[in-house]
Amino acid sequence: MSDHDHPHGHHHRHHHRKGLRGLVAEIFAPHSHDAADSVDSALESSAAGIRAVKISLLVLGLTALAQVVIVVVSGSVALAADTIHNFSDALTAVPLWIAFALGTKAATRRYTYGYGRAEDLAGLFVVAMIALSAIIAGYEAVLRLIHPQPIEHLGWVAAAGVVGFIGNEWVALYRIRVGRRIGSAALVADGLHARTDGFTSVAVVLGAGGVALGFPLADPLIGLVITVAIVAVLRTAVRDVFRRLMDGVDPEFIDAAEQSLMSRAEVRGVRTVRMRWIGHHLHADAELDIDPDLSLAQAHRIAHDAEHDLIHAVPKLTTALIHAYPAGDVSARAVS
């Protein structure tokens, strides 16, 4: 097995959803752009992930500080509680930061594949936080339906909601874009988490507007709608993180690998191709049938060349182990 780290410029087509339905679908279930990879080095992609976490934390910190100023000016206790909630949500990026840092550590005799799977653990934490946000939003909405509470300082509350939405949605777009680019499901999930906070801010603005128009139940009713929206985002995050935990990969990657391996004249057939994510990079194992009359040295060269082609054919694939078998001999031991 060897680790090739060559840049490659293969382009892969994606079917993008268009129109209003496509826009809504993209918000709640972002389309995966794994095949549009432009960061190949494990160290480079981990550094890009850490940089994304740092920048987004800075933006969220500034957003929360702006809300603190509004809280001080308005004196709204409810708004103060929401600002504290935003501060705590921003800190969910810390486990992801730690996971990216761990991912740069070299493999050991105990952790022979390295520490990349720490990202999956961070992804679970993010999913738990999104679920908690949905529970809290739903609970608060139902509580305010049963026991309506007056909203004071409507203008300041709406202003804080606008600030919160702009900050969180910018962070959501940034995290999701970088997460797609480096192949990190956990960073995409954290972007979706920021989006749920943006939804909450939208609810604040719309609720304040409804109250100002003489409809006090607008606040809890919009809160229920936002809860449903958060659950939709949660479904996407759970799907992506669960697939990583279960070693799920895009079937198009397997198709590309099989086509690459079969393109070599010496290869008679492809027995199996397996792939798994280790952090935000892929590892592959493949078994080939080759001409049984070839020498051991020739079989080794074929396996090595096939590995090289495979790494260039599949985005984010950085390591591969190729086994070469004499065609027609199912009991033969592999040459790799």
XYZ file of C-alpha atoms in Angstrom:
336
model
C 0.000 0.000 0.000
C 1.278 3.462 -0.783
C 0.018 6.963 -0.332
C 0.056 9.064 -3.499
C -0.566 12.756 -3.129
C -0.736 14.072 -6.677
C -3.070 16.837 -7.781
C -5.691 15.767 -10.277
C -8.114 17.755 -12.355
C -10.889 15.309 -13.145
C -14.272 16.919 -13.533
C -17.465 15.210 -12.427
C -20.952 16.159 -13.429
C -23.641 16.823 -10.825
C -27.343 17.172 -11.252
C -28.323 20.404 -9.537
C -31.874 21.035 -8.449
C -33.416 24.113 -10.057
C -36.282 26.464 -9.333
C -37.984 27.257 -6.035
C -38.231 23.603 -5.026
C -34.539 23.169 -5.731
C -33.675 26.188 -3.593
C -35.750 24.921 -0.669
C -34.272 21.431 -1.017
C -30.752 22.865 -1.082
C -31.399 24.693 2.217
C -32.761 21.691 4.102
C -30.803 18.908 2.344
C -27.673 20.322 0.705
C -26.536 18.413 -2.369
C -23.241 16.609 -1.854
C -20.345 17.977 -3.901
C -17.811 15.373 -2.794
C -16.779 14.710 -6.377
C -15.881 18.376 -6.887
C -12.876 18.034 -4.637
C -10.132 20.628 -4.946
C -8.161 19.909 -1.767
C -6.126 16.708 -1.967
C -3.561 16.803 0.841
C -4.748 15.493 4.210
C -2.829 18.262 5.973
C -4.175 20.943 3.626
C -7.786 19.852 4.060
C -7.448 19.611 7.857
C -5.934 23.096 7.874
C -8.823 24.332 5.714
C -11.295 22.815 8.183
C -9.587 24.438 11.175
C -9.499 27.778 9.345
C -13.235 27.485 8.612
C -13.953 26.780 12.278
C -11.835 29.733 13.416
C -13.391 32.219 10.979
C -16.940 31.058 11.690
C -16.332 31.257 15.441
C -15.101 34.834 14.992
C -18.173 35.789 12.947
C -20.547 34.149 15.438
C -18.710 35.858 18.301
C -19.132 39.249 16.646
C -22.808 38.446 15.976
C -23.377 37.584 19.621
C -21.540 40.728 20.759
C -23.782 42.824 18.517
C -26.776 41.168 20.136
C -25.315 41.902 23.592
C -25.212 45.596 22.696
C -28.881 45.426 21.689
C -29.694 43.624 24.947
C -27.996 46.342 26.985
C -29.814 49.107 25.108
C -33.232 47.417 25.179
C -33.044 45.795 28.611
C -34.919 42.733 27.275
C -34.479 39.694 29.531
C -35.857 37.317 26.872
C -33.416 38.673 24.335
C -30.579 38.211 26.822
C -31.496 34.534 27.166
C -31.495 34.106 23.382
C -28.069 35.789 23.153
C -26.656 33.410 25.765
C -28.092 30.531 23.728
C -26.282 31.795 20.622
C -22.992 32.020 22.524
C -23.334 28.415 23.700
C -24.228 27.202 20.212
C -21.132 28.860 18.766
C -18.998 26.725 21.087
C -20.214 23.519 19.428
C -17.503 24.157 16.833
C -14.822 23.496 19.464
C -15.117 19.658 19.325
C -14.853 19.878 15.539
C -11.729 22.022 15.868
C -10.223 19.364 18.154
C -11.195 16.625 15.674
C -9.480 18.402 12.773
C -6.360 18.882 14.893
C -6.364 15.199 15.862
C -6.747 14.260 12.210
C -3.312 15.688 11.445
C -1.604 13.311 13.866
C 0.304 10.368 12.416
C -1.017 6.824 12.697
C 0.225 4.707 15.598
C 0.489 0.991 16.291
C -2.835 1.219 18.139
C -4.630 3.612 15.770
C -3.239 2.216 12.544
C -5.546 4.281 10.313
C -4.812 7.501 12.193
C -7.273 9.736 14.028
C -9.496 10.862 11.163
C -12.599 9.172 12.567
C -12.591 11.718 15.404
C -14.561 13.862 12.938
C -17.404 11.342 13.062
C -17.543 11.654 16.853
C -17.667 15.436 16.529
C -20.437 15.011 13.954
C -22.477 13.020 16.474
C -22.089 15.861 18.978
C -23.288 18.398 16.398
C -26.296 16.220 15.532
C -27.149 16.017 19.241
C -27.024 19.820 19.483
C -29.347 20.220 16.477
C -31.777 17.764 18.090
C -31.587 19.731 21.335
C -32.319 22.952 19.440
C -35.430 21.350 17.924
C -36.619 20.160 21.347
C -36.064 23.561 22.965
C -37.720 25.449 20.089
C -40.738 23.152 20.143
C -41.056 23.289 23.934
C -40.865 27.085 24.010
C -43.427 27.414 21.217
C -45.942 25.114 22.915
C -45.360 26.804 26.290
C -46.047 30.232 24.783
C -49.206 28.911 23.108
C -50.503 27.652 26.465
C -49.220 30.617 28.452
C -48.890 33.627 26.126
C -46.258 36.144 27.170
C -46.051 39.757 26.034
C -43.038 40.737 23.933
C -41.523 44.106 24.783
C -39.042 46.261 22.872
C -40.341 44.881 19.572
C -38.040 47.005 17.422
C -34.898 45.964 19.305
C -35.981 42.326 19.349
C -36.479 42.395 15.579
C -33.102 44.089 15.122
C -31.404 41.379 17.178
C -33.151 38.721 15.096
C -31.901 40.263 11.848
C -28.342 40.397 13.202
C -28.582 36.804 14.382
C -29.905 35.567 11.036
C -27.245 37.331 8.957
C -24.401 36.057 11.127
C -25.646 32.484 11.402
C -26.616 32.090 7.757
C -23.232 33.422 6.594
C -21.511 30.921 8.857
C -23.830 28.150 7.635
C -23.035 28.826 3.983
C -19.294 29.064 4.706
C -19.095 25.866 6.778
C -21.192 23.877 4.304
C -19.118 25.084 1.340
C -15.791 24.252 2.987
C -17.171 20.985 4.369
C -18.195 19.873 0.887
C -14.865 20.938 -0.569
C -12.749 18.968 1.908
C -15.215 16.084 2.278
C -16.103 16.646 5.951
C -19.629 15.518 6.841
C -19.104 16.835 10.382
C -18.316 20.368 9.169
C -21.362 20.315 6.878
C -23.472 19.202 9.860
C -22.063 22.076 11.908
C -23.038 24.419 9.083
C -26.552 23.031 9.235
C -26.480 23.640 12.987
C -25.690 27.318 12.367
C -28.588 27.370 9.895
C -31.001 26.184 12.599
C -29.897 29.134 14.739
C -30.560 31.388 11.761
C -34.067 29.930 11.526
C -34.602 30.776 15.188
C -33.569 34.370 14.506
C -36.034 34.533 11.606
C -38.739 33.339 13.987
C -37.852 36.193 16.341
C -38.239 38.757 13.561
C -41.489 37.331 12.195
C -42.902 36.866 15.681
C -42.133 40.471 16.595
C -43.754 41.603 13.351
C -46.897 39.594 14.061
C -47.175 41.012 17.566
C -46.701 44.538 16.223
C -49.589 43.912 13.813
C -51.863 42.875 16.681
C -51.538 39.086 16.416
C -49.780 37.951 19.637
C -50.037 34.239 18.792
C -47.807 34.808 15.755
C -44.723 34.323 17.918
C -45.483 30.755 19.160
C -47.063 29.668 15.876
C -43.990 30.721 13.908
C -41.920 28.982 16.582
C -43.718 25.717 15.746
C -43.032 26.202 12.033
C -39.353 26.815 12.787
C -39.285 23.647 14.885
C -40.463 21.655 11.856
C -37.760 23.333 9.764
C -35.090 22.399 12.310
C -36.295 18.779 12.270
C -35.898 18.774 8.464
C -32.328 20.024 8.823
C -31.717 17.444 11.563
C -32.789 14.662 9.197
C -30.146 15.712 6.666
C -27.408 15.953 9.299
C -28.298 12.553 10.785
C -28.282 10.963 7.320
C -24.839 12.284 6.412
C -23.165 11.534 9.751
C -24.777 8.071 9.964
C -23.481 7.198 6.495
C -19.951 8.101 7.563
C -20.239 6.009 10.716
C -21.454 3.059 8.608
C -18.646 3.505 6.026
C -21.133 4.568 3.374
C -19.756 6.085 0.158
C -21.267 7.539 -2.998
C -21.896 4.621 -5.427
C -20.498 6.859 -8.192
C -17.092 6.515 -6.525
C -17.296 2.722 -6.831
C -18.333 3.025 -10.486
C -15.397 5.345 -11.188
C -13.006 2.959 -9.439
C -14.223 -0.079 -11.388
C -13.963 1.785 -14.695
C -10.433 2.931 -13.857
C -9.282 -0.563 -12.882
C -10.857 -2.249 -15.917
C -9.238 0.268 -18.262
C -5.868 -1.486 -17.871
C -5.271 -4.100 -20.574
C -3.708 -6.619 -18.151
C -6.786 -6.669 -15.897
C -9.231 -9.462 -16.777
C -11.810 -8.506 -14.151
C -12.526 -6.674 -10.904
C -13.606 -8.980 -8.085
C -14.363 -6.412 -5.399
C -13.937 -2.723 -4.639
C -14.444 -1.448 -1.101
C -14.072 2.095 0.197
C -14.369 3.802 3.554
C -14.025 7.337 4.838
C -11.257 8.040 7.335
C -12.003 11.590 8.391
C -12.424 13.550 5.181
C -10.391 11.217 2.958
C -11.115 7.860 1.360
C -9.275 4.546 1.564
C -9.930 1.742 -0.956
C -9.317 -2.002 -1.169
C -9.681 -3.758 -4.514
C -9.198 -7.302 -5.846
C -8.276 -7.835 -9.495
C -8.068 -10.831 -11.822
C -5.007 -10.632 -14.085
C -3.331 -12.806 -16.718
C -2.192 -15.988 -14.881
C 0.913 -16.257 -17.079
C 2.409 -13.034 -15.739
C 5.365 -13.171 -13.349
C 5.231 -12.061 -9.716
C 7.145 -8.888 -10.586
C 4.728 -8.080 -13.420
C 1.716 -8.683 -11.162
C 3.189 -6.348 -8.565
C 3.749 -3.649 -11.189
C 0.160 -3.976 -12.416
C -1.167 -3.653 -8.865
C 1.025 -0.601 -8.248
C 0.006 1.098 -11.506
C -3.670 0.309 -10.897
C -3.383 1.890 -7.465
C -1.879 5.029 -8.979
C -4.697 5.271 -11.557
C -7.340 4.652 -8.908
C -6.137 7.467 -6.667
C -6.311 9.858 -9.616
C -9.753 8.648 -10.731
C -11.629 8.952 -7.416
C -11.895 12.310 -5.626
C -10.526 12.435 -2.055
C -9.061 8.928 -2.373
C -5.564 9.107 -0.867
C -4.688 5.483 -0.088
C -5.493 2.196 -1.829
C -4.505 -1.443 -1.393
C -4.714 -3.496 -4.595
C -4.677 -7.317 -4.617
C -3.866 -9.104 -7.883
C -5.069 -12.692 -8.415
C -4.383 -15.086 -11.328
C -7.579 -15.081 -13.377
C -9.625 -18.246 -12.961
C -7.865 -19.376 -9.772
C -10.158 -18.506 -6.879
C -7.899 -20.241 -4.347
C -4.737 -18.336 -5.290
C -3.233 -16.006 -2.735
C -3.106 -12.314 -3.592
C -0.131 -10.401 -4.877
C -0.234 -6.719 -3.837
